[in-house]
XYZ file of C-alpha atoms in Angstrom:
784
model
C 86.200 97.220 319.253
C 84.434 98.650 316.213
C 85.492 95.630 314.130
C 84.106 93.171 316.696
C 80.898 95.184 316.973
C 80.481 95.136 313.211
C 81.105 91.385 313.099
C 78.417 90.814 315.745
C 75.911 92.933 313.877
C 76.516 91.218 310.528
C 76.285 87.741 312.011
C 73.069 88.597 313.856
C 71.647 89.808 310.558
C 72.724 86.609 308.770
C 70.990 84.508 311.390
C 67.680 86.098 310.395
C 67.967 84.289 307.034
C 69.251 80.952 308.346
C 66.745 78.120 307.867
C 68.673 75.135 309.231
C 68.730 76.320 312.879
C 65.611 76.019 315.019
C 63.725 79.236 315.705
C 64.318 79.126 319.466
C 68.050 78.627 319.096
C 68.257 81.250 316.391
C 66.573 83.786 318.675
C 68.940 82.901 321.533
C 72.084 83.288 319.405
C 70.810 86.583 317.944
C 70.179 87.832 321.490
C 73.685 86.724 322.563
C 75.238 88.515 319.595
C 73.238 91.693 320.246
C 74.205 91.635 323.940
C 77.836 91.228 322.912
C 77.415 94.019 320.346
C 76.022 96.529 322.905
C 78.447 95.388 325.598
C 81.421 96.237 323.448
C 79.767 99.348 321.984
C 79.146 100.870 325.423
C 82.554 99.737 326.617
C 84.059 101.723 323.738
C 81.930 104.770 324.596
C 83.095 104.531 328.194
C 86.668 104.935 326.988
C 85.750 107.643 324.492
C 84.080 109.879 327.139
C 86.317 109.026 330.079
C 87.896 112.243 331.497
C 86.009 114.424 329.000
C 84.353 117.502 330.592
C 80.848 118.592 329.728
C 77.233 117.580 330.265
C 77.118 115.037 327.395
C 80.253 113.316 328.598
C 78.839 113.283 332.121
C 75.782 111.317 330.947
C 77.529 109.073 328.430
C 80.352 107.939 330.688
C 77.899 106.920 333.397
C 75.402 105.303 331.009
C 78.176 103.402 329.182
C 79.741 101.966 332.336
C 76.340 101.011 333.701
C 75.505 99.117 330.491
C 78.881 97.329 330.565
C 78.354 96.044 334.122
C 74.653 95.304 333.406
C 75.254 93.377 330.141
C 78.188 91.310 331.471
C 75.906 88.992 333.510
C 73.519 89.247 330.551
C 76.137 87.399 328.481
C 76.223 84.649 331.105
C 72.412 84.500 331.108
C 72.298 84.241 327.285
C 74.858 81.427 327.258
C 72.933 79.670 330.011
C 69.748 79.870 327.936
C 71.649 78.434 324.934
C 72.752 75.417 327.011
C 69.246 74.819 328.296
C 67.837 74.943 324.754
C 70.454 72.490 323.451
C 69.880 70.000 326.263
C 66.127 70.229 325.797
C 66.014 69.843 322.016
C 69.192 67.949 321.118
C 69.592 65.997 324.370
C 65.887 65.244 324.811
C 65.886 66.397 328.454
C 62.456 66.848 329.992
C 63.936 69.106 332.681
C 67.257 70.920 332.602
C 69.890 70.412 335.333
C 69.271 72.438 338.519
C 72.694 74.034 338.239
C 71.611 75.907 335.120
C 68.541 77.216 336.889
C 70.753 78.453 339.739
C 73.060 80.127 337.213
C 70.121 81.863 335.569
C 68.982 83.190 338.951
C 72.529 84.318 339.797
C 72.865 86.149 336.480
C 69.651 88.008 337.265
C 71.065 88.978 340.695
C 74.188 90.230 338.924
C 72.149 92.480 336.681
C 70.272 93.869 339.733
C 73.594 94.572 341.499
C 74.715 96.520 338.411
C 71.682 98.777 338.860
C 72.444 99.159 342.594
C 76.088 99.982 341.831
C 75.053 102.815 339.504
C 73.547 104.609 342.483
C 75.842 103.515 345.308
C 79.309 103.327 343.719
C 79.651 99.658 344.711
C 81.599 98.701 341.571
C 82.879 102.116 340.407
C 82.592 105.875 340.843
C 83.572 109.042 338.905
C 85.390 112.177 339.956
C 84.603 115.745 338.915
C 86.503 115.224 335.621
C 84.286 112.250 334.626
C 87.182 109.857 335.223
C 86.296 106.213 336.086
C 87.609 104.648 339.324
C 87.094 101.155 340.791
C 84.855 100.974 343.841
C 85.344 98.961 347.006
C 83.062 96.174 345.723
C 84.666 96.000 342.268
C 85.629 92.323 342.616
C 81.985 91.402 343.275
C 81.292 92.240 339.620
C 83.613 89.346 338.590
C 81.902 86.667 340.650
C 79.149 86.056 338.091
C 81.348 86.064 334.903
C 83.914 83.743 336.581
C 82.102 81.321 338.882
C 78.936 80.820 336.812
C 80.816 79.687 333.675
C 82.773 77.206 335.822
C 79.505 75.793 337.049
C 78.235 75.685 333.453
C 81.349 73.724 332.521
C 80.439 70.992 335.018
C 77.154 70.555 333.162
C 78.855 70.515 329.769
C 81.403 67.990 330.988
C 78.747 65.750 332.524
C 76.670 65.666 329.339
C 79.542 65.753 326.855
C 78.010 63.068 324.647
C 75.006 65.292 323.979
C 77.133 67.895 322.214
C 78.654 67.391 318.790
C 82.388 67.895 318.500
C 82.409 71.426 317.066
C 79.736 72.617 319.471
C 81.634 71.155 322.423
C 84.814 72.990 321.371
C 82.920 76.296 321.024
C 81.372 75.873 324.491
C 84.767 75.246 326.106
C 86.153 78.359 324.422
C 83.109 80.375 325.504
C 83.731 79.469 329.131
C 87.471 79.541 329.628
C 88.648 82.361 327.364
C 86.665 85.077 329.276
C 87.671 83.523 332.625
C 91.350 83.699 331.694
C 90.904 87.267 330.489
C 88.947 88.131 333.674
C 91.774 86.955 335.880
C 94.192 88.948 333.777
C 91.883 91.993 333.939
C 92.112 92.058 337.743
C 95.784 92.866 337.461
C 95.681 94.834 334.185
C 93.805 98.083 334.615
C 92.853 99.758 331.360
C 91.209 98.417 328.191
C 88.459 95.853 328.910
C 89.916 92.639 327.546
C 87.177 90.637 329.316
C 84.414 92.273 327.330
C 86.376 91.944 324.112
C 86.936 88.252 324.804
C 83.217 87.757 325.487
C 82.381 89.291 322.141
C 85.058 87.188 320.442
C 83.746 83.918 321.890
C 80.159 84.932 321.041
C 81.298 85.305 317.429
C 83.135 81.987 317.640
C 79.958 80.329 318.960
C 78.089 81.605 315.921
C 80.821 80.402 313.560
C 81.074 76.960 315.162
C 77.287 76.627 315.172
C 77.172 77.537 311.498
C 79.911 75.070 310.584
C 78.268 72.389 312.732
C 74.871 72.842 311.149
C 76.471 72.732 307.706
C 78.101 69.429 308.683
C 74.761 68.134 309.924
C 73.066 69.159 306.689
C 75.884 67.593 304.677
C 75.656 64.357 306.663
C 71.912 64.336 306.237
C 72.393 64.884 302.522
C 74.909 62.051 302.388
C 72.530 59.778 304.264
C 69.801 60.776 301.845
C 72.085 60.077 298.899
C 73.129 56.764 300.440
C 69.500 55.830 300.957
C 68.703 56.924 297.422
C 71.682 54.937 296.128
C 70.570 51.948 298.172
C 67.075 52.277 296.776
C 68.519 52.626 293.286
C 70.668 49.532 293.776
C 67.656 47.672 295.133
C 65.574 48.665 292.114
C 68.457 47.812 289.799
C 68.827 44.413 291.454
C 65.086 43.881 291.134
C 65.235 44.924 287.473
C 68.227 42.639 286.908
C 66.446 39.676 288.476
C 63.250 40.409 286.564
C 65.072 40.858 283.238
C 67.166 37.730 283.778
C 64.094 35.699 284.722
C 62.246 36.988 281.658
C 65.175 36.169 279.392
C 65.463 32.693 280.926
C 61.782 32.115 280.229
C 62.238 33.199 276.600
C 65.313 30.979 276.183
C 63.318 27.924 277.259
C 61.912 27.936 273.745
C 65.324 26.726 272.554
C 67.597 24.438 274.562
C 70.584 25.673 272.556
C 69.936 29.288 273.573
C 70.025 28.824 277.339
C 72.445 31.252 278.948
C 73.461 32.938 275.708
C 71.804 36.286 276.488
C 73.780 36.669 279.712
C 76.974 35.874 277.792
C 76.103 38.421 275.096
C 75.433 41.008 277.810
C 78.762 40.270 279.484
C 80.777 40.650 276.280
C 78.860 43.728 275.151
C 79.611 45.361 278.510
C 83.267 44.337 278.157
C 83.416 45.925 274.693
C 81.819 49.111 276.037
C 84.293 49.329 278.909
C 87.326 48.713 276.670
C 86.088 51.418 274.300
C 86.153 53.963 277.134
C 82.528 54.086 278.289
C 81.746 55.001 281.894
C 79.961 52.748 284.378
C 76.510 54.116 283.599
C 76.937 53.619 279.855
C 78.317 50.121 280.417
C 75.283 49.289 282.527
C 72.962 50.437 279.733
C 74.845 48.317 277.222
C 74.659 45.290 279.522
C 70.882 45.380 279.927
C 70.205 46.266 276.313
C 72.282 43.228 275.328
C 70.614 41.025 277.937
C 67.185 41.791 276.456
C 68.170 42.126 272.791
C 66.757 38.720 271.832
C 63.396 38.822 273.642
C 61.654 38.992 270.269
C 62.352 35.273 269.995
C 59.258 34.763 272.127
C 57.116 35.620 269.096
C 58.941 33.335 266.637
C 57.181 29.980 266.088
C 58.820 26.964 267.745
C 59.071 25.115 264.449
C 61.230 27.938 263.097
C 63.441 28.149 266.208
C 64.019 24.396 266.322
C 64.920 23.947 262.664
C 67.763 21.474 262.332
C 68.251 21.839 258.606
C 70.935 23.819 256.844
C 70.563 27.565 257.557
C 70.156 28.167 253.811
C 66.712 26.507 254.059
C 65.433 28.449 257.039
C 62.275 30.552 257.149
C 64.009 33.911 257.246
C 60.781 35.854 256.963
C 59.756 34.580 260.391
C 63.230 35.165 261.829
C 63.327 38.758 260.569
C 60.259 39.531 262.657
C 62.245 39.006 265.855
C 63.606 42.605 266.067
C 60.122 44.022 265.448
C 58.626 41.892 268.208
C 61.489 42.768 270.545
C 61.035 46.493 269.992
C 57.298 46.205 270.524
C 57.817 44.424 273.851
C 60.534 46.767 275.160
C 59.158 50.070 273.855
C 56.684 50.042 276.747
C 59.684 50.606 279.076
C 59.776 54.278 278.133
C 62.286 55.195 280.857
C 64.934 53.096 279.116
C 64.594 53.650 275.347
C 68.016 52.084 274.729
C 66.507 48.659 275.511
C 64.241 48.728 272.465
C 67.090 50.161 270.370
C 69.270 47.186 271.232
C 66.545 44.704 270.355
C 65.577 46.426 267.109
C 68.930 47.378 265.585
C 71.342 44.690 266.807
C 70.855 42.657 263.591
C 71.895 45.547 261.353
C 75.260 45.161 259.633
C 77.936 47.800 259.211
C 77.868 47.500 255.395
C 74.093 47.874 255.240
C 73.236 44.221 254.560
C 71.453 43.627 257.870
C 67.831 43.957 258.904
C 65.205 45.237 259.632
C 66.032 48.635 258.042
C 69.344 48.000 256.294
C 71.125 50.822 258.114
C 74.795 51.364 257.392
C 77.847 52.419 259.413
C 77.245 55.096 262.046
C 73.552 55.187 261.153
C 73.242 52.133 263.384
C 72.997 53.161 267.069
C 76.293 52.602 268.836
C 74.748 50.389 271.486
C 73.376 48.097 268.764
C 76.784 47.905 267.050
C 78.348 46.696 270.300
C 75.591 44.149 270.838
C 75.918 42.949 267.239
C 79.595 42.091 267.778
C 78.980 40.396 271.141
C 75.999 38.450 269.805
C 77.946 37.224 266.776
C 80.807 36.088 269.002
C 78.620 34.107 271.399
C 76.665 32.607 268.492
C 79.811 31.407 266.754
C 81.258 29.976 269.970
C 78.033 28.136 270.906
C 76.787 24.726 269.831
C 73.747 24.830 267.562
C 71.385 22.137 266.306
C 72.962 22.227 262.896
C 76.661 22.552 263.882
C 79.243 22.319 266.656
C 80.913 25.380 268.214
C 83.495 27.106 266.064
C 87.126 26.976 267.231
C 88.228 30.291 268.696
C 90.792 30.992 265.956
C 88.109 30.462 263.302
C 85.946 32.956 265.157
C 88.912 35.302 265.461
C 89.362 35.334 261.701
C 85.646 35.994 261.223
C 85.985 39.254 263.159
C 89.108 40.318 261.299
C 87.369 39.634 258.004
C 84.151 41.247 259.135
C 85.670 44.461 260.519
C 84.239 47.308 258.463
C 81.952 44.904 256.621
C 79.659 43.021 258.952
C 80.909 44.662 262.155
C 81.924 48.091 263.403
C 85.735 48.009 262.901
C 86.498 49.520 266.321
C 84.354 47.032 268.220
C 85.498 44.095 266.084
C 89.105 44.970 266.918
C 88.225 45.038 270.621
C 86.592 41.621 270.271
C 89.800 40.247 268.748
C 91.761 41.662 271.698
C 89.329 39.964 274.098
C 89.913 36.643 272.320
C 93.701 37.124 272.343
C 93.732 38.069 276.029
C 92.056 34.805 277.020
C 88.959 36.569 278.399
C 86.741 35.078 275.721
C 84.719 31.905 275.690
C 86.611 28.679 275.689
C 85.378 26.575 272.822
C 83.637 23.415 273.903
C 86.556 21.303 272.749
C 89.390 23.439 274.101
C 87.890 23.373 277.594
C 87.384 19.587 277.642
C 90.035 17.247 278.938
C 90.806 13.921 277.356
C 88.183 11.327 278.201
C 88.953 9.123 281.171
C 87.356 6.089 279.541
C 86.121 4.938 276.118
C 83.856 2.146 274.916
C 84.784 1.104 271.384
C 82.517 -1.078 269.251
C 83.242 -1.144 265.557
C 86.616 0.239 264.617
C 86.828 4.032 265.084
C 83.198 4.513 266.012
C 84.592 6.137 269.192
C 87.798 8.201 269.175
C 89.103 10.301 272.044
C 89.742 14.023 271.865
C 93.161 14.712 270.369
C 96.156 14.738 272.695
C 98.725 17.386 271.722
C 102.199 16.248 270.740
C 104.857 18.906 271.305
C 108.578 19.026 272.065
C 107.783 18.462 275.754
C 107.520 14.693 275.992
C 104.174 13.263 277.242
C 103.229 9.877 278.628
C 99.785 8.404 277.883
C 98.657 5.375 279.878
C 95.438 3.364 279.959
C 94.021 -0.079 280.592
C 92.267 -2.047 277.869
C 89.643 -4.810 278.259
C 87.793 -6.898 275.705
C 84.206 -5.827 275.140
C 82.963 -9.003 273.515
C 82.507 -12.599 274.633
C 83.067 -13.954 271.147
C 86.677 -15.185 270.985
C 86.568 -14.969 267.193
C 85.966 -11.228 267.202
C 89.103 -9.062 266.998
C 89.643 -6.772 269.993
C 92.497 -4.284 270.304
C 93.272 -0.604 270.986
C 94.963 1.638 268.438
C 95.788 5.288 267.825
C 95.111 7.800 265.057
C 97.637 10.550 264.259
C 95.974 13.658 262.849
C 95.682 17.459 262.719
C 92.390 19.333 263.104
C 91.256 22.740 264.321
C 88.952 21.171 266.917
C 91.231 18.258 267.891
C 88.612 15.775 266.708
C 88.474 13.053 264.058
C 86.294 13.892 261.034
C 85.034 11.711 258.216
C 82.534 13.742 256.175
C 83.744 16.080 253.469
C 82.141 19.225 254.887
C 83.730 19.040 258.349
C 87.043 17.843 256.903
C 87.246 21.099 254.974
C 85.763 23.210 257.738
C 88.204 22.035 260.402
C 91.157 21.499 258.037
C 91.333 17.853 259.065
C 94.485 15.992 258.045
C 95.173 12.382 258.979
C 98.789 11.203 259.109
C 98.172 7.551 259.852
C 96.956 4.804 262.180
C 99.064 2.642 264.478
C 98.273 -0.526 266.463
C 100.141 -2.008 269.405
C 101.649 -4.713 267.209
C 103.429 -4.662 263.874
C 100.542 -3.019 261.981
C 100.246 0.615 260.888
C 98.770 2.621 258.007
C 100.391 5.707 256.519
C 98.144 8.361 254.951
C 99.214 12.042 254.915
C 102.498 11.494 256.752
C 105.440 11.718 254.383
C 106.925 8.653 255.960
C 106.480 6.360 258.968
C 109.342 4.094 260.010
C 109.308 1.426 262.715
C 112.683 1.616 264.425
C 112.028 -1.260 266.789
C 109.216 -3.784 267.287
C 109.534 -6.647 269.733
C 107.272 -9.098 271.522
C 107.423 -8.637 275.310
C 105.163 -11.472 276.496
C 103.007 -14.465 275.597
C 99.282 -14.287 275.001
C 97.115 -16.081 277.542
C 94.765 -18.865 276.561
C 91.655 -17.559 274.894
C 93.184 -14.146 274.127
C 94.705 -12.826 270.951
C 97.979 -10.944 270.845
C 96.325 -7.691 271.915
C 94.529 -9.016 274.982
C 93.616 -7.091 278.112
C 96.326 -5.274 279.956
C 98.115 -1.965 280.548
C 99.299 0.256 277.686
C 101.717 3.160 277.477
C 102.562 5.700 274.786
C 105.461 8.169 275.032
C 105.292 10.864 272.359
C 107.146 14.043 271.381
C 108.120 16.003 268.285
C 110.789 18.279 266.910
C 109.773 20.501 264.002
C 108.434 18.202 261.231
C 109.306 14.861 262.887
C 107.712 13.027 265.795
C 108.611 9.856 267.667
C 106.414 7.332 269.414
C 107.234 4.576 271.840
C 104.242 2.257 272.230
C 104.164 -0.491 274.847
C 101.392 -3.086 275.290
C 101.092 -6.372 277.147
C 102.867 -8.221 274.348
C 104.577 -5.676 272.087
C 106.904 -2.703 272.309
C 107.762 -0.601 269.280
C 109.316 2.739 268.442
C 108.174 4.737 265.430
C 109.422 7.878 263.726
C 106.911 9.890 261.723
C 107.773 12.551 259.147
C 104.870 15.047 259.192
C 103.657 16.995 256.193
C 105.764 19.966 257.346
C 106.824 21.729 260.508
C 103.868 24.103 260.479
C 101.323 21.388 261.176
C 100.079 20.282 264.553
C 99.812 16.625 265.450
C 97.378 14.960 267.838
C 96.953 11.423 269.088
C 93.414 10.054 269.164
C 92.845 6.890 271.201
C 90.435 4.367 269.723
C 90.043 0.639 269.254
C 87.784 -2.177 268.232
C 85.463 -4.159 270.529
C 87.264 -2.990 273.642
C 86.954 -0.729 276.647
C 89.685 1.757 277.575
C 89.811 2.801 281.235
C 91.917 5.024 283.492
C 93.245 7.118 280.613
C 95.947 9.458 281.898
C 98.121 12.047 280.159
C 101.144 13.504 281.976
C 104.485 15.122 281.110
C 107.686 13.142 281.543
C 109.808 16.223 282.140
C 111.968 15.508 279.072
C 112.292 17.935 276.152
C 113.012 16.766 272.631
C 115.733 18.526 270.646
C 117.294 18.324 267.207
C 119.479 15.331 268.094
C 116.727 13.272 269.706
C 114.873 12.269 266.541
C 116.680 10.772 263.585
C 115.460 12.434 260.394
C 113.762 10.002 257.961
C 112.750 12.577 255.360
C 114.409 15.651 253.975
C 113.602 18.949 255.628
C 111.046 20.909 253.653
C 112.504 24.321 253.005
C 110.844 27.289 251.350
C 113.849 29.562 251.833
C 116.331 27.778 249.605
C 117.095 31.004 247.766
C 119.972 33.424 247.497
C 120.338 35.593 250.590
C 120.811 39.358 250.621
C 121.647 41.574 253.617
C 119.981 39.334 256.205
C 119.601 35.573 256.342
C 116.408 34.044 254.982
C 114.044 32.695 257.625
C 111.244 30.129 257.574
C 108.629 30.521 260.301
C 106.668 27.281 260.579
C 104.597 28.287 263.586
C 103.639 31.500 265.390
C 106.882 33.467 265.897
C 108.944 30.270 265.954
C 111.784 32.092 264.191
C 112.774 35.620 263.231
C 115.408 37.574 261.357
C 118.325 39.101 263.178
C 117.663 42.611 264.431
C 118.286 45.730 262.338
C 119.224 48.728 264.499
C 117.039 51.785 263.889
C 119.144 54.931 264.047
C 117.770 57.319 261.431
C 116.000 56.419 258.181
C 115.850 52.872 256.877
C 113.962 50.886 254.280
C 113.445 47.147 254.663
C 112.502 45.175 251.555
C 111.806 41.434 251.489
C 109.928 38.696 249.679
C 107.277 36.746 251.577
C 105.288 33.645 250.766
C 102.794 31.855 252.988
C 103.529 28.191 253.625
C 101.247 25.608 252.001
C 99.559 24.780 255.307
C 98.607 28.367 256.081
C 94.913 28.870 256.749
C 94.282 32.235 258.338
C 94.651 35.890 257.498
C 97.318 36.357 260.138
C 99.549 33.729 258.538
C 101.756 36.484 257.214
C 104.894 38.454 258.186
C 105.045 40.355 261.481
C 107.264 43.352 262.226
C 108.752 43.749 265.696
C 110.410 46.781 267.320
C 112.416 45.699 270.343
C 115.535 45.959 272.442
C 117.879 43.184 273.534
C 121.507 43.068 274.487
C 122.492 41.038 271.404
C 120.026 42.556 268.959
C 118.067 39.313 268.590
C 114.400 38.665 269.286
C 114.047 37.040 272.736
C 117.704 37.790 273.470
C 119.070 38.788 276.903
C 117.247 41.792 278.398
C 114.526 41.528 275.742
C 111.723 44.075 275.766
C 109.214 44.513 272.980
C 107.834 47.912 271.983
C 105.320 46.831 269.341
C 104.449 43.887 267.137
C 102.642 44.600 263.879
C 101.038 42.002 261.620
C 100.917 42.947 257.960
C 97.229 42.028 257.863
C 96.657 45.159 259.965
C 96.829 44.004 263.588
C 98.996 45.282 266.431
C 99.487 44.420 270.093
C 98.951 47.970 271.386
C 100.879 50.025 273.922
C 102.758 48.588 276.884
C 104.993 49.636 279.779
C 107.869 50.391 277.407
C 106.153 52.371 274.652
C 103.032 54.250 273.616
C 101.858 53.249 270.159
C 99.520 55.059 267.810
C 98.508 52.524 265.187
C 96.456 53.295 262.083
C 95.342 50.705 259.507
C 93.314 51.537 256.416
C 92.077 49.514 253.483
C 92.824 51.341 250.242
C 90.923 51.070 246.978
C 93.473 48.456 245.904
C 92.414 46.021 248.631
C 91.206 42.901 246.752
C 89.263 41.283 249.599
C 90.607 38.877 252.168
C 90.337 35.727 250.067
C 92.379 37.231 247.258
C 94.736 38.820 249.804
C 95.505 35.354 251.174
C 95.959 33.990 247.661
C 98.457 36.723 246.819
C 100.440 35.966 249.963
C 100.437 32.269 249.070
C 101.759 33.106 245.604
C 104.455 35.381 247.069
C 104.677 39.166 247.305
C 107.305 41.860 247.737
C 107.015 43.959 250.905
C 108.549 47.336 251.687
C 108.692 48.848 255.165
C 110.133 52.253 256.061
C 111.416 53.309 259.475
C 112.264 56.818 260.634
C 113.579 57.628 264.088
C 113.732 61.042 265.716
C 114.806 60.870 269.344
C 112.468 58.549 271.191
C 109.898 58.417 268.387
C 109.880 55.850 265.582
C 107.492 56.012 262.639
C 106.862 52.804 260.672
C 105.014 52.783 257.339
C 104.106 50.001 254.944
C 101.425 49.107 252.391
C 100.789 45.588 251.136
C 97.967 44.481 248.836
C 95.710 47.354 249.885
C 96.456 47.202 253.636
C 98.054 50.513 254.576
C 99.730 50.734 257.975
C 101.268 53.674 259.803
C 102.498 53.273 263.364
C 104.128 55.853 265.619
C 105.984 54.402 268.593
C 107.054 56.688 271.447
C 109.635 54.999 273.656
C 109.183 55.303 277.399
C 112.407 53.675 278.585
C 116.030 54.790 278.500
C 117.355 52.299 275.942
C 119.292 54.011 273.181
C 119.385 51.038 270.833
C 116.186 49.897 269.157
C 116.006 47.037 266.653
C 113.540 45.918 264.031
C 113.080 42.295 262.980
C 110.730 40.280 260.783
C 108.904 37.260 262.160
C 105.437 35.881 261.488
C 103.342 32.748 261.346
C 103.549 30.027 258.665
C 105.517 32.194 256.280
C 108.889 32.193 254.496
C 110.895 35.441 254.348
C 113.645 35.678 251.706
C 115.784 38.204 249.813
C 115.881 40.603 252.766
C 117.466 43.939 251.866
C 118.266 46.847 254.193
C 118.620 50.319 252.649
C 119.870 53.004 255.019
C 119.213 56.728 254.710
C 116.295 56.364 252.271
C 114.332 59.363 251.074
């Protein structure tokens, strides 16, 4: 009883400081708690002084019992007032239900009867020892606390939707717990469990009200946050639309710049995300990149639209672009990173940029990200003075520029974006072969190159004369070539830039020209029809080419209206690509189609017409020599890693190698037969000796570190040394599921720690690569 009294008092006191409950309801709950407090307090005193002789006990036992019977209907009246207040304020009732008014009147009658009972003994009486006894009308005292709550329940049930869930539960408890205890009290004479239950449910009403109001406040806060978030998203959308519209207006100064700012923003955001930035930081990077080039608005049109060689540009005018951009964006003081992106994005990691020549980490991080993204989009876009760069040329630019022009971390991420296929598709790589061609003079129009691989392809088209002069020669033909952009080139600059190599030209008759091919042999050439009157031997009709290759040889079967011939071509070497370009002279090619035949060419399908070019014709050591003509087209047999091992080999890049990554690769893997790509193959890491790796995967965590030492001669000399031939040494050390690999080659120092995540006990190492010959391979076990 004392505990419940104390709880009532404390909660009443707490309500005085509550601000989220209306004043009227707060007063009602405080009154209910105080009534409950005094009800239980006097009930306790009634037990304390019961049967105790003396004048004080005489007064206290009578006063205490009177207060108990007087305050019991007071509890009902307080609860009734609470319901009326809720329905009025929360339910919006203009008038409360009549039943509640009746209950209020009945509770008042009950309190009057308690006063009458004190003088008449209606409910109770006392003997000469101050002992309490029930009176003849004792059960009348239970009419109000039992019947009135039942009537209150009918109101609560009828208007259930007005009450929130927690409040509804507390009201049900407030009604039925005392009723149940009252019924029990009729048969259990002694301690007043009814009064104790009334106090308990009064406390529960306070608790439920408190929890409910907290939920209401929390919901209101969430609604406020949601509204604030919605407003923020609306403002962000408005800012995005405004910024994009502004950028679009600026880009109208240069047709070749349209859409580039959005692309730069997208890649800068991608770099930020892959470097571990959160959503807010990524958003900042996106908009800083979107607006980084707004300074172009202040550059004269004659400078922007220069079509001459970049060496002759007006760089003084161009260098003003960051200053103008900062001036424009600095007025957006809430977002200072916008002006930072515009001002510093042309700085270079080695300090050779502008406008301030900052170096390394002195350049704001956001500008370093934008610088990488901007360089990528610029290289992959068509300009007035050049075509888009092929993606592998751009890839090499970032490998070369890491730590020089670009932040090495962000340059590495850009390379991963390119390798993952998330980057821009170069204009040529995303274009299909033309469906039709109009050819005037010979080779003034040549189709995009059609790849020739081991999977056989069929090329078909229709050819029509494009001249009315019967004396003018008209015929289709093909050009066999290799080029980074799959296009024919004739000027010296682009021939060097795209590594263009032409193998030869072939017509649909007995004519052909051999250029860079080692040899071209016609295996069969036969007439299949007779020319019509007025046509030459290559008149209009349907044409078909079936082409495939195996390593350094390719075969062609060419069929026209009047000729069929089969040709074998010996390419420069197996590392080269070969493309077919369709062309002709005074003719129109229509309905050009390229489709696979479903056949695959193997070693026995093409008769060799030239000796195989081998760069591994050397003595072999512990492992067989291997020549890798194309990316990972071959590899050494696996060397099992058990403890400590040293792998030593000689490497030389093949004559056709062009890029930094044309070098040896090291692979840690598992397979059932110890061979790369063998049964059950899983790869833990692949490391290129130019300092690249393919990162962690589901089978292993990899910590890869590459550093350039003072001995690094620069990438051009590094490639030269690999072309001349170098000796490589790689060490492996395994301890449990961890393997440490170390190597240093021409100033590129690599250390990789691989932690295996699977349950494979055997792990192998092998050497592969791209356009490289590996010879004199030695394995030294247990090295120190």
